[in-house]
Amino acid sequence: MLDTTRITHYLPSFSFSFEYNIRFHLQRLHLRAKSAFISLQDMPHYPLRFNQVPPLFCEPFILRGFRSIHQPWSYYLKSLFHKHNETINVWSHLIGILYMGYLLFFYYNKRLNFYENSHSWPFAVSLCTAIIMFICSAFAHLFHSKSEKVHMSCFLIDFIGVSFHGFGSGFLQIYYSAPQWFYEKIEYYYVFILLILGILACFLNCFAQYYYCRPYPPIKRICQFFPCGLLWIYSIIPLCIRLYSSNILSHPALICHLIQIILFLIGATLFGFDLPQRCCPGVFDFIGQGHHLFHLCIYFVTVCQMHGVYWDYEEFQKIIDQRSKPELIFCAGSMLSLLAWDIIIVCFFRRKIHKKYHMH
């Protein structure tokens, strides 16, 4: 027979031991976290002021928050957990990587079945291009302060992301959101046009980065914004047609399309005209400057884009499924073609930039 008295005799000590162990492990975990945080704070003190770094690293109307140059790579990696004028730029797009990865591998994969449903492949391509864009941007803003050469190379890589995002947006919106009559007109060459515009955006951005020196003249931003604007306008033509011919409040997809267009215009305006820091130099160094707001706008633009287009696919699935099925080589091949051209462009200008700085 079971002796319950012996069990109850040991229960109090067992309970106390369990509570003690939990408390002990929590204390150890707290001390380790505190020690790791303190070790990160032992880095050289920054932010630096604009007059303490080379002109290449200075942004208009940003006075503080610059990191030291010529430090070990670990210095810039650890700066991910510190306050400087690039912290928001890095974290906004790190979050974008995680969220787009979740949409690609879990949320939309479950709903669209990327492996078997060939009509969902353009959606998968667009999610991949969004992830590449966020990776390129986060990498550039985290590590560009190491040196002049690294700075230039990092933002050449960033322009690959810009090119990819424009291409992926067009690929997504033209395939799923374009009215059938518009899709039938451009069906055979829309990817070719997207490729040309994506390559042009990468090339002109890299050229402007190489050719113009600080203080940058206004023509530099025109050279960068013009091809990106063309790519963006081409990608949203289907959305504009839908918005013009429909009751916007009749479907959540249309609301998403309108929001993403407005957010992109707001973000581009703030970034292009250095707002709001132009009005209050030094006030928005760490949070709230135009570049930060542009990054946040791009994140929410991408989120609205994905959800809005998914709702379009749900609404027009019967029409879309009647189209000729996209081939894997068509979807993956177009993305890889753009990547190949962008890498060639970046390598070309990177060599020219290294020669330029070597001569100096």
Tab-separated table of C-alpha atoms in Angstrom:
chain	number	residue	atom	x	y	z
A	1	MET	CA	0.000	0.000	0.000
A	2	LEU	CA	1.209	3.510	-0.859
A	3	ASP	CA	2.652	5.328	2.147
A	4	THR	CA	1.292	8.888	1.684
A	5	THR	CA	2.820	10.109	4.929
A	6	ARG	CA	6.312	9.621	3.552
A	7	ILE	CA	5.407	11.577	0.372
A	8	THR	CA	3.926	14.483	2.302
A	9	HIS	CA	7.002	14.500	4.488
A	10	TYR	CA	9.151	15.359	1.426
A	11	LEU	CA	6.715	17.711	-0.353
A	12	PRO	CA	7.591	20.910	1.554
A	13	SER	CA	11.313	20.525	0.940
A	14	PHE	CA	10.673	19.673	-2.711
A	15	SER	CA	8.520	22.793	-3.170
A	16	PHE	CA	11.072	25.003	-1.486
A	17	SER	CA	13.892	23.526	-3.590
A	18	PHE	CA	11.903	24.112	-6.786
A	19	GLU	CA	11.219	27.753	-5.900
A	20	TYR	CA	14.818	28.253	-4.852
A	21	ASN	CA	16.147	26.845	-8.135
A	22	ILE	CA	13.845	29.040	-10.190
A	23	ARG	CA	14.865	32.122	-8.200
A	24	PHE	CA	18.532	31.162	-8.467
A	25	HIS	CA	18.394	30.677	-12.257
A	26	LEU	CA	16.500	33.936	-12.747
A	27	GLN	CA	19.127	35.790	-10.727
A	28	ARG	CA	21.921	34.251	-12.805
A	29	LEU	CA	20.110	35.135	-16.014
A	30	HIS	CA	19.626	38.712	-14.807
A	31	LEU	CA	23.319	39.048	-13.904
A	32	ARG	CA	24.403	37.684	-17.283
A	33	ALA	CA	22.098	40.051	-19.143
A	34	LYS	CA	23.309	42.948	-17.018
A	35	SER	CA	26.942	41.993	-17.626
A	36	ALA	CA	26.379	41.764	-21.392
A	37	PHE	CA	24.671	45.167	-21.405
A	38	ILE	CA	27.513	46.748	-19.399
A	39	SER	CA	30.104	45.244	-21.764
A	40	LEU	CA	28.314	46.803	-24.709
A	41	GLN	CA	28.322	50.165	-22.950
A	42	ASP	CA	32.115	49.925	-22.507
A	43	MET	CA	32.607	50.795	-26.189
A	44	PRO	CA	34.297	54.117	-27.000
A	45	HIS	CA	31.951	56.966	-26.239
A	46	TYR	CA	29.892	58.282	-29.083
A	47	PRO	CA	27.896	59.902	-30.686
A	48	LEU	CA	30.381	62.250	-32.280
A	49	ARG	CA	29.546	65.630	-33.752
A	50	PHE	CA	29.556	66.412	-37.468
A	51	ASN	CA	32.882	68.283	-37.183
A	52	GLN	CA	34.582	65.201	-35.718
A	53	VAL	CA	34.059	62.952	-38.761
A	54	PRO	CA	35.076	63.355	-42.424
A	55	PRO	CA	32.614	65.339	-44.593
A	56	LEU	CA	31.618	62.184	-46.502
A	57	PHE	CA	29.754	60.905	-43.424
A	58	CYS	CA	27.931	64.155	-42.659
A	59	GLU	CA	24.270	64.481	-43.530
A	60	PRO	CA	22.611	67.885	-43.985
A	61	PHE	CA	21.207	69.339	-40.742
A	62	ILE	CA	22.339	66.332	-38.670
A	63	LEU	CA	24.733	67.556	-35.986
A	64	ARG	CA	25.298	64.591	-33.646
A	65	GLY	CA	25.162	60.840	-33.530
A	66	PHE	CA	28.091	59.914	-35.770
A	67	ARG	CA	30.225	56.848	-35.048
A	68	SER	CA	34.008	56.746	-35.118
A	69	ILE	CA	35.710	55.584	-38.309
A	70	HIS	CA	38.492	52.994	-38.745
A	71	GLN	CA	37.237	50.865	-35.862
A	72	PRO	CA	37.056	47.023	-35.814
A	73	TRP	CA	34.038	45.473	-37.508
A	74	SER	CA	32.806	44.375	-34.077
A	75	TYR	CA	32.504	48.048	-33.085
A	76	TYR	CA	29.882	48.648	-35.781
A	77	LEU	CA	28.132	45.368	-35.094
A	78	LYS	CA	27.817	46.227	-31.408
A	79	SER	CA	26.597	49.711	-32.324
A	80	LEU	CA	23.364	47.978	-33.267
A	81	PHE	CA	22.513	48.181	-29.542
A	82	HIS	CA	23.549	51.811	-29.065
A	83	LYS	CA	21.959	55.159	-29.721
A	84	HIS	CA	23.324	56.920	-32.815
A	85	ASN	CA	21.834	58.603	-35.845
A	86	GLU	CA	21.605	55.320	-37.806
A	87	THR	CA	19.950	53.189	-35.120
A	88	ILE	CA	16.401	53.740	-36.390
A	89	ASN	CA	17.486	53.170	-40.002
A	90	VAL	CA	18.988	49.790	-39.121
A	91	TRP	CA	16.267	48.512	-36.808
A	92	SER	CA	13.361	49.573	-39.011
A	93	HIS	CA	14.680	47.335	-41.766
A	94	LEU	CA	15.814	44.504	-39.498
A	95	ILE	CA	12.193	44.291	-38.404
A	96	GLY	CA	11.262	44.339	-42.087
A	97	ILE	CA	13.493	41.311	-42.732
A	98	LEU	CA	11.851	39.348	-39.918
A	99	TYR	CA	8.309	40.261	-40.902
A	100	MET	CA	8.753	39.600	-44.623
A	101	GLY	CA	10.452	36.297	-43.782
A	102	TYR	CA	7.440	35.368	-41.645
A	103	LEU	CA	5.084	36.250	-44.520
A	104	LEU	CA	7.170	34.260	-47.019
A	105	PHE	CA	7.741	31.069	-45.057
A	106	PHE	CA	4.635	30.884	-42.899
A	107	TYR	CA	1.723	33.285	-43.363
A	108	TYR	CA	1.332	33.436	-47.153
A	109	ASN	CA	2.996	30.107	-47.820
A	110	LYS	CA	0.170	28.494	-45.826
A	111	ARG	CA	-2.491	30.402	-47.772
A	112	LEU	CA	-0.991	30.376	-51.275
A	113	ASN	CA	1.050	27.142	-51.226
A	114	PHE	CA	4.135	28.496	-52.991
A	115	TYR	CA	5.473	25.017	-53.747
A	116	GLU	CA	2.539	23.817	-55.835
A	117	ASN	CA	0.568	26.889	-56.907
A	118	SER	CA	2.507	28.410	-59.813
A	119	HIS	CA	0.199	31.450	-59.869
A	120	SER	CA	1.591	32.347	-56.449
A	121	TRP	CA	5.217	32.478	-57.631
A	122	PRO	CA	5.165	36.197	-58.518
A	123	PHE	CA	4.049	36.775	-54.918
A	124	ALA	CA	6.991	34.728	-53.618
A	125	VAL	CA	9.377	36.657	-55.900
A	126	SER	CA	8.128	39.969	-54.533
A	127	LEU	CA	8.561	38.831	-50.932
A	128	CYS	CA	12.119	37.716	-51.738
A	129	THR	CA	12.954	41.076	-53.335
A	130	ALA	CA	11.540	42.887	-50.285
A	131	ILE	CA	13.745	40.803	-47.982
A	132	ILE	CA	16.794	41.533	-50.159
A	133	MET	CA	16.012	45.244	-50.049
A	134	PHE	CA	15.740	45.260	-46.255
A	135	ILE	CA	18.963	43.219	-45.897
A	136	CYS	CA	20.939	45.544	-48.188
A	137	SER	CA	19.672	48.635	-46.412
A	138	ALA	CA	20.233	47.357	-42.876
A	139	PHE	CA	23.751	46.188	-43.801
A	140	ALA	CA	24.640	49.521	-45.413
A	141	HIS	CA	23.438	51.678	-42.533
A	142	LEU	CA	25.066	49.474	-39.898
A	143	PHE	CA	28.574	49.212	-41.401
A	144	HIS	CA	29.081	52.229	-43.679
A	145	SER	CA	30.899	54.307	-41.054
A	146	LYS	CA	34.029	52.136	-41.029
A	147	SER	CA	35.874	54.082	-43.742
A	148	GLU	CA	35.342	56.167	-46.875
A	149	LYS	CA	35.741	53.151	-49.160
A	150	VAL	CA	33.420	51.014	-47.047
A	151	HIS	CA	30.904	53.852	-46.929
A	152	MET	CA	30.762	54.080	-50.708
A	153	SER	CA	30.676	50.301	-51.172
A	154	CYS	CA	27.900	49.850	-48.615
A	155	PHE	CA	25.599	52.278	-50.358
A	156	LEU	CA	26.334	50.721	-53.725
A	157	ILE	CA	24.978	47.523	-52.175
A	158	ASP	CA	22.036	49.495	-50.830
A	159	PHE	CA	21.163	50.493	-54.409
A	160	ILE	CA	20.832	46.815	-55.306
A	161	GLY	CA	18.073	46.704	-52.706
A	162	VAL	CA	16.415	49.798	-54.181
A	163	SER	CA	16.453	48.203	-57.629
A	164	PHE	CA	15.064	44.923	-56.293
A	165	HIS	CA	12.271	46.545	-54.330
A	166	GLY	CA	11.027	48.480	-57.355
A	167	PHE	CA	11.208	45.371	-59.531
A	168	GLY	CA	9.414	43.197	-56.976
A	169	SER	CA	6.689	45.788	-56.414
A	170	GLY	CA	5.947	45.967	-60.114
A	171	PHE	CA	6.094	42.194	-60.523
A	172	LEU	CA	3.560	41.811	-57.712
A	173	GLN	CA	1.128	44.588	-58.550
A	174	ILE	CA	0.963	44.128	-62.302
A	175	TYR	CA	0.328	40.400	-62.053
A	176	TYR	CA	-2.319	40.461	-59.305
A	177	SER	CA	-3.796	43.978	-59.207
A	178	ALA	CA	-3.899	45.010	-62.876
A	179	PRO	CA	-7.320	44.943	-64.555
A	180	GLN	CA	-7.510	42.138	-67.101
A	181	TRP	CA	-7.574	44.470	-70.118
A	182	PHE	CA	-4.398	46.212	-68.910
A	183	TYR	CA	-2.657	42.933	-68.154
A	184	GLU	CA	-3.458	41.590	-71.627
A	185	LYS	CA	-1.800	44.647	-73.214
A	186	ILE	CA	1.462	44.352	-71.287
A	187	GLU	CA	1.560	40.617	-70.593
A	188	TYR	CA	4.471	39.837	-72.907
A	189	TYR	CA	6.838	42.639	-72.020
A	190	TYR	CA	6.019	43.913	-68.518
A	191	VAL	CA	8.899	41.961	-66.935
A	192	PHE	CA	11.288	43.243	-69.591
A	193	ILE	CA	10.280	46.838	-68.808
A	194	LEU	CA	10.672	46.184	-65.065
A	195	LEU	CA	14.150	44.752	-65.656
A	196	ILE	CA	15.232	47.764	-67.706
A	197	LEU	CA	13.882	50.229	-65.146
A	198	GLY	CA	15.427	48.255	-62.252
A	199	ILE	CA	18.840	48.174	-63.938
A	200	LEU	CA	18.557	51.891	-64.771
A	201	ALA	CA	17.735	52.722	-61.147
A	202	CYS	CA	20.765	50.804	-59.893
A	203	PHE	CA	23.095	52.272	-62.520
A	204	LEU	CA	22.134	55.933	-62.052
A	205	ASN	CA	22.189	55.691	-58.258
A	206	CYS	CA	25.656	54.121	-58.357
A	207	PHE	CA	26.831	56.713	-60.871
A	208	ALA	CA	25.587	59.582	-58.690
A	209	GLN	CA	27.283	58.074	-55.644
A	210	TYR	CA	30.589	57.799	-57.524
A	211	TYR	CA	30.526	61.039	-59.520
A	212	TYR	CA	29.315	63.661	-57.028
A	213	CYS	CA	31.179	64.722	-53.902
A	214	ARG	CA	30.025	66.426	-50.723
A	215	PRO	CA	28.484	68.876	-50.363
A	216	TYR	CA	26.226	67.118	-52.867
A	217	PRO	CA	24.569	69.322	-55.505
A	218	PRO	CA	20.788	69.015	-56.058
A	219	ILE	CA	21.449	67.217	-59.373
A	220	LYS	CA	22.655	64.194	-57.384
A	221	ARG	CA	19.251	63.586	-55.865
A	222	ILE	CA	17.572	64.228	-59.189
A	223	CYS	CA	19.861	61.612	-60.733
A	224	GLN	CA	18.848	59.173	-58.004
A	225	PHE	CA	15.167	60.000	-57.647
A	226	PHE	CA	14.314	60.166	-61.352
A	227	PRO	CA	14.905	56.470	-62.243
A	228	CYS	CA	13.395	55.326	-58.937
A	229	GLY	CA	10.381	57.506	-59.619
A	230	LEU	CA	9.951	55.998	-63.085
A	231	LEU	CA	10.126	52.492	-61.653
A	232	TRP	CA	7.638	53.352	-58.925
A	233	ILE	CA	5.172	55.055	-61.293
A	234	TYR	CA	5.252	52.091	-63.667
A	235	SER	CA	4.639	49.682	-60.779
A	236	ILE	CA	1.601	51.567	-59.433
A	237	ILE	CA	-0.182	52.141	-62.766
A	238	PRO	CA	-2.486	49.139	-62.087
A	239	LEU	CA	-3.271	50.515	-58.631
A	240	CYS	CA	-4.099	53.962	-60.004
A	241	ILE	CA	-6.434	52.421	-62.589
A	242	ARG	CA	-8.186	50.440	-59.870
A	243	LEU	CA	-8.481	53.419	-57.547
A	244	TYR	CA	-9.803	55.682	-60.301
A	245	SER	CA	-12.468	53.242	-61.487
A	246	SER	CA	-13.662	51.889	-58.118
A	247	ASN	CA	-15.195	52.966	-54.860
A	248	ILE	CA	-12.139	53.059	-52.622
A	249	LEU	CA	-14.075	52.219	-49.461
A	250	SER	CA	-15.659	49.182	-51.086
A	251	HIS	CA	-12.723	46.843	-50.481
A	252	PRO	CA	-9.822	46.745	-47.980
A	253	ALA	CA	-7.367	46.076	-50.826
A	254	LEU	CA	-8.132	49.482	-52.361
A	255	ILE	CA	-7.614	51.179	-48.997
A	256	CYS	CA	-4.221	49.440	-48.703
A	257	HIS	CA	-3.261	50.579	-52.226
A	258	LEU	CA	-4.195	54.181	-51.465
A	259	ILE	CA	-2.335	54.141	-48.136
A	260	GLN	CA	0.850	52.747	-49.678
A	261	ILE	CA	0.863	55.414	-52.422
A	262	ILE	CA	0.340	58.205	-49.884
A	263	LEU	CA	3.006	56.813	-47.535
A	264	PHE	CA	5.548	56.519	-50.338
A	265	LEU	CA	4.953	60.118	-51.434
A	266	ILE	CA	5.237	61.353	-47.840
A	267	GLY	CA	8.432	59.380	-47.196
A	268	ALA	CA	10.075	60.448	-50.463
A	269	THR	CA	9.204	64.106	-49.799
A	270	LEU	CA	10.611	64.050	-46.272
A	271	PHE	CA	13.778	62.306	-47.442
A	272	GLY	CA	14.261	64.413	-50.571
A	273	PHE	CA	13.880	67.751	-48.798
A	274	ASP	CA	15.619	66.801	-45.519
A	275	LEU	CA	12.497	67.352	-43.450
A	276	PRO	CA	11.887	67.932	-40.582
A	277	GLN	CA	15.573	68.356	-39.613
A	278	ARG	CA	15.923	71.239	-42.073
A	279	CYS	CA	13.633	73.296	-39.816
A	280	CYS	CA	15.338	72.314	-36.548
A	281	PRO	CA	18.970	71.220	-37.071
A	282	GLY	CA	20.148	68.949	-34.282
A	283	VAL	CA	16.697	68.212	-32.846
A	284	PHE	CA	16.017	65.058	-34.899
A	285	ASP	CA	19.539	63.606	-34.926
A	286	PHE	CA	18.603	60.370	-33.138
A	287	ILE	CA	14.956	59.919	-34.007
A	288	GLY	CA	12.565	61.612	-36.392
A	289	GLN	CA	14.853	62.811	-39.190
A	290	GLY	CA	13.660	62.471	-42.781
A	291	HIS	CA	15.705	59.357	-43.494
A	292	HIS	CA	14.252	57.604	-40.439
A	293	LEU	CA	10.715	58.502	-41.481
A	294	PHE	CA	11.440	57.392	-45.052
A	295	HIS	CA	12.570	53.977	-43.810
A	296	LEU	CA	9.453	53.608	-41.673
A	297	CYS	CA	7.281	54.655	-44.610
A	298	ILE	CA	8.960	52.079	-46.869
A	299	TYR	CA	8.341	49.381	-44.264
A	300	PHE	CA	4.630	50.193	-44.027
A	301	VAL	CA	4.398	50.649	-47.801
A	302	THR	CA	5.680	47.091	-48.220
A	303	VAL	CA	3.289	45.728	-45.580
A	304	CYS	CA	0.289	47.461	-47.215
A	305	GLN	CA	1.492	46.289	-50.608
A	306	MET	CA	1.594	42.619	-49.631
A	307	HIS	CA	-1.730	42.530	-47.833
A	308	GLY	CA	-3.531	44.636	-50.428
A	309	VAL	CA	-2.332	42.488	-53.313
A	310	TYR	CA	-3.242	39.296	-51.448
A	311	TRP	CA	-6.811	40.563	-51.113
A	312	ASP	CA	-6.760	41.356	-54.833
A	313	TYR	CA	-5.727	37.781	-55.542
A	314	GLU	CA	-8.560	36.483	-53.402
A	315	GLU	CA	-11.035	38.673	-55.302
A	316	PHE	CA	-9.747	37.953	-58.816
A	317	GLN	CA	-8.435	34.426	-58.291
A	318	LYS	CA	-10.699	32.885	-60.943
A	319	ILE	CA	-9.474	35.375	-63.570
A	320	ILE	CA	-5.823	35.031	-62.557
A	321	ASP	CA	-5.947	31.228	-62.509
A	322	GLN	CA	-7.184	31.243	-66.127
A	323	ARG	CA	-4.009	32.976	-67.304
A	324	SER	CA	-1.085	30.982	-68.614
A	325	LYS	CA	0.832	29.656	-65.627
A	326	PRO	CA	4.085	31.471	-64.832
A	327	GLU	CA	7.095	29.233	-65.266
A	328	LEU	CA	9.665	28.886	-62.537
A	329	ILE	CA	12.421	29.992	-64.901
A	330	PHE	CA	10.341	33.069	-65.735
A	331	CYS	CA	9.907	34.092	-62.080
A	332	ALA	CA	13.247	33.058	-60.576
A	333	GLY	CA	15.144	33.789	-63.794
A	334	SER	CA	13.951	37.387	-64.016
A	335	MET	CA	15.010	38.014	-60.412
A	336	LEU	CA	18.401	36.372	-60.959
A	337	SER	CA	18.909	38.360	-64.173
A	338	LEU	CA	18.354	41.599	-62.290
A	339	LEU	CA	20.713	40.441	-59.546
A	340	ALA	CA	23.429	39.603	-62.105
A	341	TRP	CA	23.167	43.001	-63.811
A	342	ASP	CA	23.109	44.856	-60.489
A	343	ILE	CA	26.215	43.014	-59.268
A	344	ILE	CA	28.050	43.868	-62.503
A	345	ILE	CA	27.117	47.538	-62.092
A	346	VAL	CA	28.130	47.623	-58.422
A	347	CYS	CA	31.464	45.879	-59.104
A	348	PHE	CA	32.204	48.321	-61.934
A	349	PHE	CA	31.590	51.421	-59.810
A	350	ARG	CA	33.256	49.897	-56.768
A	351	ARG	CA	36.487	49.521	-58.744
A	352	LYS	CA	36.238	53.107	-59.935
A	353	ILE	CA	35.575	54.338	-56.393
A	354	HIS	CA	38.581	52.428	-55.014
A	355	LYS	CA	40.803	53.929	-57.717
A	356	LYS	CA	39.427	57.373	-56.917
A	357	TYR	CA	40.175	57.087	-53.195
A	358	HIS	CA	43.525	55.399	-53.827
A	359	MET	CA	44.588	58.428	-55.874
A	360	HIS	CA	43.608	60.692	-52.993
